[in-house]
mmCIF file of C-alpha atoms in Angstrom:
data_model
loop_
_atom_site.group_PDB
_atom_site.id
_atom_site.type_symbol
_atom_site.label_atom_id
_atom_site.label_comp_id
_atom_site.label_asym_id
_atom_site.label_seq_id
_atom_site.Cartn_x
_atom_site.Cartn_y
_atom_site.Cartn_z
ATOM 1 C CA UNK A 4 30.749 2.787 10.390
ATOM 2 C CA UNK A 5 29.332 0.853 7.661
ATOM 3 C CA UNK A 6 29.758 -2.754 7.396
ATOM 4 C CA UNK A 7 31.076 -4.698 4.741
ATOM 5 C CA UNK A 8 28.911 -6.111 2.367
ATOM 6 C CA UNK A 9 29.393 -9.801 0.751
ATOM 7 C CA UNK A 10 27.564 -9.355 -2.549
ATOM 8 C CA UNK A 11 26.680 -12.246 -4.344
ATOM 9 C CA UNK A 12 25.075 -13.062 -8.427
ATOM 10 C CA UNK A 13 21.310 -12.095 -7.629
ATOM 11 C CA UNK A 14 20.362 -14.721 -10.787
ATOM 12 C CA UNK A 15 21.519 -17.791 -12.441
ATOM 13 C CA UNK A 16 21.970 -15.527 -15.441
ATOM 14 C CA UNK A 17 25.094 -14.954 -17.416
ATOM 15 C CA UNK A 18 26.085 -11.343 -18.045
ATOM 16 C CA UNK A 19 25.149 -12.287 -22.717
ATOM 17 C CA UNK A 20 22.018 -14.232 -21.330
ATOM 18 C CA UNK A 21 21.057 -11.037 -18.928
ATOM 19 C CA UNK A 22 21.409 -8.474 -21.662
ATOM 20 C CA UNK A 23 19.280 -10.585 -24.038
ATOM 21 C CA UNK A 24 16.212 -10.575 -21.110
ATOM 22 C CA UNK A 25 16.259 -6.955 -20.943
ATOM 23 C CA UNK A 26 16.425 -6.136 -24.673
ATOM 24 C CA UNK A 27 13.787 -8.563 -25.161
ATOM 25 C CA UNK A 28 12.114 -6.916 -22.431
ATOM 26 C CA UNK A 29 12.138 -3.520 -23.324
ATOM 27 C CA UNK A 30 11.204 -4.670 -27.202
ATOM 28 C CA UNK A 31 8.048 -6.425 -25.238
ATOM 29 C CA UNK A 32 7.188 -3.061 -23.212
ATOM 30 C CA UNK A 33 7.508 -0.966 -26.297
ATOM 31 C CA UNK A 34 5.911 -2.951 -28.593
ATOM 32 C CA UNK A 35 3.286 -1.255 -30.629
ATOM 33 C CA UNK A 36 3.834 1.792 -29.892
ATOM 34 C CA UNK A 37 6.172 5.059 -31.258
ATOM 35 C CA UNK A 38 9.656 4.151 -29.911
ATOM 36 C CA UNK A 39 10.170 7.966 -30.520
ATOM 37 C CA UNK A 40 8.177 11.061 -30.484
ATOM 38 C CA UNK A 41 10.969 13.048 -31.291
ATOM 39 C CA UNK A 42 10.804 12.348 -35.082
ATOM 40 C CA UNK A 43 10.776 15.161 -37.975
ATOM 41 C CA UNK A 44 11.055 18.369 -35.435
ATOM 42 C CA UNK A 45 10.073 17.011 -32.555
ATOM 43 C CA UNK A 46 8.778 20.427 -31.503
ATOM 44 C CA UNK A 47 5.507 21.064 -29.918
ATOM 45 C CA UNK A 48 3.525 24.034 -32.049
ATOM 46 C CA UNK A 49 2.592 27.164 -29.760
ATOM 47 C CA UNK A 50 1.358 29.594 -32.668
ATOM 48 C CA UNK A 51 1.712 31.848 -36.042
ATOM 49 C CA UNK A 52 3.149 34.919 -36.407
ATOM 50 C CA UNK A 53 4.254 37.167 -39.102
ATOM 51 C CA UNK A 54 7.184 36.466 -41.412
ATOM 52 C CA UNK A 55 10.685 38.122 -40.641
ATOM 53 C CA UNK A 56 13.384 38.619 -43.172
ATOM 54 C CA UNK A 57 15.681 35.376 -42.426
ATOM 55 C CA UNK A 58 13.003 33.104 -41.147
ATOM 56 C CA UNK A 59 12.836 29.259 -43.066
ATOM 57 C CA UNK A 60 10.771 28.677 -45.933
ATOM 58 C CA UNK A 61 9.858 25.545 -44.695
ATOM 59 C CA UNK A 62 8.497 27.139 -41.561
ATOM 60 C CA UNK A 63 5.668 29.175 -43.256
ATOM 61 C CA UNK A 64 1.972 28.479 -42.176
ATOM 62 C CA UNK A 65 0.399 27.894 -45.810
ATOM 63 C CA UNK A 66 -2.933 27.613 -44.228
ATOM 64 C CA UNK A 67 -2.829 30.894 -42.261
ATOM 65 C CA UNK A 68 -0.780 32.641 -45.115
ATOM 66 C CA UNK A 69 -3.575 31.450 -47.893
ATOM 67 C CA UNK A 70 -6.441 32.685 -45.122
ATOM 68 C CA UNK A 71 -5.068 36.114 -44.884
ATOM 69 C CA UNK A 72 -2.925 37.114 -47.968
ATOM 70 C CA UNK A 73 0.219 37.410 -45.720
ATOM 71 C CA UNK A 74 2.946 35.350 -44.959
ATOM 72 C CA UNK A 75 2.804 33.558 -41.185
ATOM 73 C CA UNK A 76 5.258 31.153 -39.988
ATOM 74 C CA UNK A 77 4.887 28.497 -37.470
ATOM 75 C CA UNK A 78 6.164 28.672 -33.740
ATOM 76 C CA UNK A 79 7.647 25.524 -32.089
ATOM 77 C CA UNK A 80 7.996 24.992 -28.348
ATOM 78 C CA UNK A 81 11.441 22.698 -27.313
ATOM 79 C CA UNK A 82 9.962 19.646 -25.052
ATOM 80 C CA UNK A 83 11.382 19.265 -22.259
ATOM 81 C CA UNK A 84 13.120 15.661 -20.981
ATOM 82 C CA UNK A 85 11.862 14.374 -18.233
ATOM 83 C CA UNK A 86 14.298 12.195 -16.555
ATOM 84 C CA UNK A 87 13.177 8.729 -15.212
ATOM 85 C CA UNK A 88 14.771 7.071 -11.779
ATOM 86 C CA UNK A 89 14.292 3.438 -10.681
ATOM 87 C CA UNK A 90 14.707 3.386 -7.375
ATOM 88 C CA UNK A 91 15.324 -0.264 -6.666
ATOM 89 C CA UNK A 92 15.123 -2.455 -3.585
ATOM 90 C CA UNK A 93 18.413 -3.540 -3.072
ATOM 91 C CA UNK A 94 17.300 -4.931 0.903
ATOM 92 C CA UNK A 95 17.464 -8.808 1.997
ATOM 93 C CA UNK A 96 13.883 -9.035 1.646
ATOM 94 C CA UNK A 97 14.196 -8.833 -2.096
ATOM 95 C CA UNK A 98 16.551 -11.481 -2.302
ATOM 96 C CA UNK A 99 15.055 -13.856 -0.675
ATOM 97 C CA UNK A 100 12.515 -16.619 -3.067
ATOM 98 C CA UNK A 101 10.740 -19.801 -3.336
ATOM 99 C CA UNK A 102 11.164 -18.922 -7.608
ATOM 100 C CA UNK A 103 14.086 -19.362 -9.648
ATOM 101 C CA UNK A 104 14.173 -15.769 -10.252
ATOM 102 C CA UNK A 105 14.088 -13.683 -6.904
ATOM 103 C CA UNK A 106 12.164 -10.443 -6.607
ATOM 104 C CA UNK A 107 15.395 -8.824 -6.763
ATOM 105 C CA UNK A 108 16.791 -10.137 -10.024
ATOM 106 C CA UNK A 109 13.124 -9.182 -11.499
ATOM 107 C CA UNK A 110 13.352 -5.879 -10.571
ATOM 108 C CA UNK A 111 16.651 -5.462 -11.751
ATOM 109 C CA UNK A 112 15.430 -6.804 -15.093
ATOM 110 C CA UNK A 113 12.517 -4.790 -15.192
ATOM 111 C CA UNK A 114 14.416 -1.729 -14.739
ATOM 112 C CA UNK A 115 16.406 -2.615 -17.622
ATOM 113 C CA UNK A 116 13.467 -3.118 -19.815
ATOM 114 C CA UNK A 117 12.020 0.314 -18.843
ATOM 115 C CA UNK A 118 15.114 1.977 -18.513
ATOM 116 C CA UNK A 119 16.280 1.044 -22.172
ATOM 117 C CA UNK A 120 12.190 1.996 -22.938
ATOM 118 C CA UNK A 121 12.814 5.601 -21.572
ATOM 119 C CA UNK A 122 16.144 6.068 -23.277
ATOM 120 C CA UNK A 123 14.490 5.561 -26.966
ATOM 121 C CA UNK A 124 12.244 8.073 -25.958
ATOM 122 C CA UNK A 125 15.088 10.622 -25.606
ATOM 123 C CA UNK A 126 14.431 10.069 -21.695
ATOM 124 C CA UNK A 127 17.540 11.051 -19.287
ATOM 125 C CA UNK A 128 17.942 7.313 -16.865
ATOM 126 C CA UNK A 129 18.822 7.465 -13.150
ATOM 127 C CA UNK A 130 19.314 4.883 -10.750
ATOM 128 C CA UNK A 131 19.384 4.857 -7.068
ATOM 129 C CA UNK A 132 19.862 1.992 -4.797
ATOM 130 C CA UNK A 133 17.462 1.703 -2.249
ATOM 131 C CA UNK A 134 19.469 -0.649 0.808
ATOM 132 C CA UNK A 135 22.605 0.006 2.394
ATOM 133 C CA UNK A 136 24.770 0.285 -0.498
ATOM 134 C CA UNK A 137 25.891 4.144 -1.737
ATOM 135 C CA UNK A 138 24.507 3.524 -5.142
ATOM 136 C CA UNK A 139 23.178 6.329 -7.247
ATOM 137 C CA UNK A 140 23.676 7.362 -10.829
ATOM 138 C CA UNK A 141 22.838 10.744 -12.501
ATOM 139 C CA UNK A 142 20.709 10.803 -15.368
ATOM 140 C CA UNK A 143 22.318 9.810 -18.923
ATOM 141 C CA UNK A 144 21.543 9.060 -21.891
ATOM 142 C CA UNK A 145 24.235 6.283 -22.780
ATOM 143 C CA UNK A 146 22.629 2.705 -22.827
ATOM 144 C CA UNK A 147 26.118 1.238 -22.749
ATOM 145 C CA UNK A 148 26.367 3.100 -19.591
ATOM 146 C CA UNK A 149 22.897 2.158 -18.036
ATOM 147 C CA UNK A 150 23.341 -1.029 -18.890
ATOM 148 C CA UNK A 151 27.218 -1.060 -17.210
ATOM 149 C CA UNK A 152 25.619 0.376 -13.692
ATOM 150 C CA UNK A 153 22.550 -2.525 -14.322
ATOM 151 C CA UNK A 154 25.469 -5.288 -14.326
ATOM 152 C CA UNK A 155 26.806 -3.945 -10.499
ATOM 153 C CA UNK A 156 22.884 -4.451 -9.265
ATOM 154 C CA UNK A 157 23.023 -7.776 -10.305
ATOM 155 C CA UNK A 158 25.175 -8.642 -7.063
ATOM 156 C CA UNK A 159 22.844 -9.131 -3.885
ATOM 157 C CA UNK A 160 23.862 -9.012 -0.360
ATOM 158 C CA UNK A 161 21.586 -11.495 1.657
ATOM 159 C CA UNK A 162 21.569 -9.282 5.005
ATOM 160 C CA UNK A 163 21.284 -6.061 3.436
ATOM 161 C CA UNK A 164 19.117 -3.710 5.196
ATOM 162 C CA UNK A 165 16.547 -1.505 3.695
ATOM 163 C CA UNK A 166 16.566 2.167 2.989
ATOM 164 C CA UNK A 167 13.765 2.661 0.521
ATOM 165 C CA UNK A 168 11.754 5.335 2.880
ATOM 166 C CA UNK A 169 14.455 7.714 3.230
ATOM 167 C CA UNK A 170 15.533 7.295 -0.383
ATOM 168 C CA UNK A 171 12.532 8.188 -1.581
ATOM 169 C CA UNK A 172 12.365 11.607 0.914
ATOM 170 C CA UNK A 173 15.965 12.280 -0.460
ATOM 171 C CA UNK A 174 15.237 12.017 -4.387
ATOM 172 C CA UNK A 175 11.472 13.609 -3.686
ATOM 173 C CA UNK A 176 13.126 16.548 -2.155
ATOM 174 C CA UNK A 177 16.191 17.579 -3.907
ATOM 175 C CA UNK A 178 14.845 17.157 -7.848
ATOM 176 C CA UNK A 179 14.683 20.512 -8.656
ATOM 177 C CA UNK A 180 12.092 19.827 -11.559
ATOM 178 C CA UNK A 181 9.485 17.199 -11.805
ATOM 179 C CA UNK A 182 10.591 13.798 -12.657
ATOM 180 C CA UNK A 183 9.049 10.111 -13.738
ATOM 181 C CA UNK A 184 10.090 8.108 -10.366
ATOM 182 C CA UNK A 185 9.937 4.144 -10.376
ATOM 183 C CA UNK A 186 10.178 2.321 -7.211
ATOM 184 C CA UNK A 187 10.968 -1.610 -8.013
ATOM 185 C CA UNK A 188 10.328 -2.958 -4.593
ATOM 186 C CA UNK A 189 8.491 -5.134 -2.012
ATOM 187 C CA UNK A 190 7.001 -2.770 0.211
ATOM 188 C CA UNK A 191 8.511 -4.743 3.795
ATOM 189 C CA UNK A 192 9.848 -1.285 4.975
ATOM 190 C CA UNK A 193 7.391 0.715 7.092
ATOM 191 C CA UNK A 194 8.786 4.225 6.463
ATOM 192 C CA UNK A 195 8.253 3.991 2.822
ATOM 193 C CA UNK A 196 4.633 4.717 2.124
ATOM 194 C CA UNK A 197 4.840 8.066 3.620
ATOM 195 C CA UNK A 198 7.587 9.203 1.913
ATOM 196 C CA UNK A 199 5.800 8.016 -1.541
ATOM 197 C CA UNK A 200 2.838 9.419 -1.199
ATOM 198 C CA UNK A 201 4.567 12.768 -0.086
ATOM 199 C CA UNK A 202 7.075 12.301 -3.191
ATOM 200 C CA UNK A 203 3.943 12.303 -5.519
ATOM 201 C CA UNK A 204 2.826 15.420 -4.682
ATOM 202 C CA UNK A 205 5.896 17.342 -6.756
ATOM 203 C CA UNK A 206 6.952 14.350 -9.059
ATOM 204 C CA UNK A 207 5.299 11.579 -11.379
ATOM 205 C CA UNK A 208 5.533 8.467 -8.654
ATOM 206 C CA UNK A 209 4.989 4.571 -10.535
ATOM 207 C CA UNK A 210 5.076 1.564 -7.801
ATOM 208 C CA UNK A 211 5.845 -1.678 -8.979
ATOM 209 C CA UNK A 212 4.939 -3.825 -6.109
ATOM 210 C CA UNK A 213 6.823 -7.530 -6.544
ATOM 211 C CA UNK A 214 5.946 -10.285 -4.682
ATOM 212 C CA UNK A 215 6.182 -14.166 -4.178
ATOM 213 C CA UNK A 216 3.959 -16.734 -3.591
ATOM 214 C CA UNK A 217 5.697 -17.504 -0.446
ATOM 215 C CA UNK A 218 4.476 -14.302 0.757
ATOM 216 C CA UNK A 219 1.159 -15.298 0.203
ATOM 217 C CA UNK A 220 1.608 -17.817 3.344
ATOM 218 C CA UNK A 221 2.570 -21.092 3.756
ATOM 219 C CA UNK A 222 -0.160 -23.572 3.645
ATOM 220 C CA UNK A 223 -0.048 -26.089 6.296
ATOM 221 C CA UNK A 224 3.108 -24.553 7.561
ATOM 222 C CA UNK A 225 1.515 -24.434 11.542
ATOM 223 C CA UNK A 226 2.875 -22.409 13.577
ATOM 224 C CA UNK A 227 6.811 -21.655 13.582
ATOM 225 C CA UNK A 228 9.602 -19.259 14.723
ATOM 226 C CA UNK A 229 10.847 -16.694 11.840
ATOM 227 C CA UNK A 230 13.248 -14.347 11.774
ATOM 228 C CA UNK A 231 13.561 -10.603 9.698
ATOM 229 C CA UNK A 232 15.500 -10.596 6.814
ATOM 230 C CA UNK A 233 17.071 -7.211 7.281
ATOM 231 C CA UNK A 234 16.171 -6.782 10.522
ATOM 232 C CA UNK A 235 17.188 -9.903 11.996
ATOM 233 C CA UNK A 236 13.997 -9.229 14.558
ATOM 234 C CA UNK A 237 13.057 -12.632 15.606
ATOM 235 C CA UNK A 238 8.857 -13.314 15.537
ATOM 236 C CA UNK A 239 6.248 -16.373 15.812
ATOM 237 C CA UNK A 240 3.920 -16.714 12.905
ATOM 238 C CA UNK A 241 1.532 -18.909 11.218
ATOM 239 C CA UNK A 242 1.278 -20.149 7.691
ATOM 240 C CA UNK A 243 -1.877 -18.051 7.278
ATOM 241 C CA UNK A 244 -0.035 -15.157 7.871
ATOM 242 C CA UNK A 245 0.177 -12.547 4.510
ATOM 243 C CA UNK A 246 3.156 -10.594 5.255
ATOM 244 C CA UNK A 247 2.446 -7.761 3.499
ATOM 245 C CA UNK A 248 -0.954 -6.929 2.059
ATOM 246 C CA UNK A 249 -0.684 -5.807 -1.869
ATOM 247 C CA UNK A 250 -4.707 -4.214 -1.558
ATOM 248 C CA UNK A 251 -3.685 -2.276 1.541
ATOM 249 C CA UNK A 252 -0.083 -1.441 -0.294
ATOM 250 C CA UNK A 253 -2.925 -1.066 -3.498
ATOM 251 C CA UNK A 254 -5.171 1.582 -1.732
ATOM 252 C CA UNK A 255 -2.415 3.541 -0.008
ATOM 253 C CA UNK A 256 -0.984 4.373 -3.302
ATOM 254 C CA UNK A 257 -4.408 5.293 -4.608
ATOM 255 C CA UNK A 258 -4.927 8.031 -2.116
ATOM 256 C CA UNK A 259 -1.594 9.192 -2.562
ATOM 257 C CA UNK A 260 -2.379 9.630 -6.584
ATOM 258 C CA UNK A 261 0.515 6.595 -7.029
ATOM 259 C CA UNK A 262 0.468 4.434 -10.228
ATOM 260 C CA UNK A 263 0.400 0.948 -8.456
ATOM 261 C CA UNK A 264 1.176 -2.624 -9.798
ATOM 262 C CA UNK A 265 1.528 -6.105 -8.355
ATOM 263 C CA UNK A 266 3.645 -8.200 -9.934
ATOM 264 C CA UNK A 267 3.748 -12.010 -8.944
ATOM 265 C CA UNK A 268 7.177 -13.782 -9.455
ATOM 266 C CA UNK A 269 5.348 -17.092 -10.397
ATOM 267 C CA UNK A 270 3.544 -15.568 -13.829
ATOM 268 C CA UNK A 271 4.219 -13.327 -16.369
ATOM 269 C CA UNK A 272 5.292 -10.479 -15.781
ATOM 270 C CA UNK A 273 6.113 -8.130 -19.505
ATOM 271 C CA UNK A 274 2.108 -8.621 -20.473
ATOM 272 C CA UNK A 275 0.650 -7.027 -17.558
ATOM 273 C CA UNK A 276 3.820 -4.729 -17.151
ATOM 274 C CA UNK A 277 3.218 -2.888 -21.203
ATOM 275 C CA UNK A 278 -0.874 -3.204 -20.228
ATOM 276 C CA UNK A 279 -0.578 -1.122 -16.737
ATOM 277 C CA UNK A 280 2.037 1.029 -18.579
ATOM 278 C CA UNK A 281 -0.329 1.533 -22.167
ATOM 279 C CA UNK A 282 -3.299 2.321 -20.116
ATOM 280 C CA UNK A 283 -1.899 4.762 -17.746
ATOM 281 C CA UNK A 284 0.235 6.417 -20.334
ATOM 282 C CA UNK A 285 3.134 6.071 -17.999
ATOM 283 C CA UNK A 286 6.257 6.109 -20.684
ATOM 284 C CA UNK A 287 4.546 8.699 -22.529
ATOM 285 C CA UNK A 288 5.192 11.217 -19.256
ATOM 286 C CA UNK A 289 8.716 10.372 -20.286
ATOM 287 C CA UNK A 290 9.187 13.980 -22.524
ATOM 288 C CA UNK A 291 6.926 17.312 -21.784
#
């Protein structure tokens, strides 16, 4: 039986002042670069073959046509869309912050920003919830729509618990073509890593690790009695403790040919976002 859920705002945001951060986020991710490849024809060229009664004018290959004294046209190759999920954290542990933003309302901002980014590059959107709740949309084109499903993950549950392992195995497995995956999440379940790294072998896998500087330990905190967020697992800890590493998270997606990035809650986050993004070419995977 599933219990209940008491979902709360997961931001001090209003629903005008959340829209703004996104658009303003996918304008910063975006910036500089083509906001769509699919200008003109939009057609990959394969080769050139000879003319046939009924093809275009506008098709012929002057340059091979001058070069042999017959008339060639040009052949164009349809890309193909490659949709993009964001498989987002929905657990306690995201909720959870010492910041006035929460990892959770980040990384329901930041899949926004990249959602909105993949849609103006003709780039189907899915979403998947990765806690307790039954959340997953189907790929679509409609920002109105994206943007409607973004406004539900803004509500939180505070004892949610995590299912981002076996959400990832799902989605890896049942894709029947390769897709651009996003996982917006903090890393605190165990199952997970295994199920990325084996979701990278058929798909394009990105990790956006988020993080606060509570995690980081809690300087002169001593020695004190904790308890799980989603587990509800009691434990004694110090406030040296790291509670998860980010270079172990780091080098786990490296051997699993993962896209990694940390992303602090304290500091800005669209500058390193569109750098890790420009130099790995991720949002250019988007079409094929």
């Amino acid at each position: 039986m599933v219990k209940e859920l008491e979902l709360h705002q997961c931001d001090p945001l209003d629903a005008r002042q959340f829209v703004i951060a996104v658009k303003r986020l996918a304008d910063a991710l975006s910036y500089g670069t083509d906001r769509s490849p699919f200008r003109g024809s939009g057609l990959e060229y394969i080769q050139s073959r000879r003319y046939e009664p009924g093809d275009p004018i506008k098709a012929i290959d002057w340059r091979v046509t001058a070069r042999t004294g017959k008339y060639f046209v040009k052949e164009y190759e349809t890309p193909k869309r490659m949709p993009a999920y964001f498989l987002i954290d929905t657990s306690a542990s995201m909720t959870i912050s010492s910041q006035p933003l929460s990892k959770y309302a980040w990384a329901v901002q930041i899949a926004g920003g990249l959602a909105f980014a993949c849609l103006d590059r003709v780039s189907p959107v899915g979403i998947v919830g990765a806690g307790e709740r039954d959340f997953r949309v189907e790929p679509s084109l409609g920002r109105d729509r994206i943007l409607q499903w973004l406004h539900e993950l803004r509500f939180h549950n505070t004892a949610e618990g995590t299912s981002l392992g076996r959400r990832v195995s799902e989605l890896g497995a049942n894709l029947p073509n390769t897709a651009l995956i996003f996982l917006l999440t903090d890393f605190h379940d165990p199952t997970a890593m295994p199920a990325v790294r084996l979701a990278a072998q058929r798909h394009e896998v990105v990790a956006l690790q988020l993080r606060d500087p509570a995690e980081s330990g809690i300087k002169g905190g001593g020695i004190f009695h904790a308890r799980e967020a989603e587990s509800g697992e009691a434990f004694v800890a110090t406030g040296r403790r790291h509670w998860i590493d980010p270079e172990g998270v780091a080098a786990e997606c490296k051997k699993g040919g993962v896209d990694h990035l940390l992303l602090q809650t304290d500091r800005p986050i669209a500058a390193p976002l569109r750098e890790f993004l420009r130099a790995r070419g991720v949002l250019g995977r988007g079409a094929r």
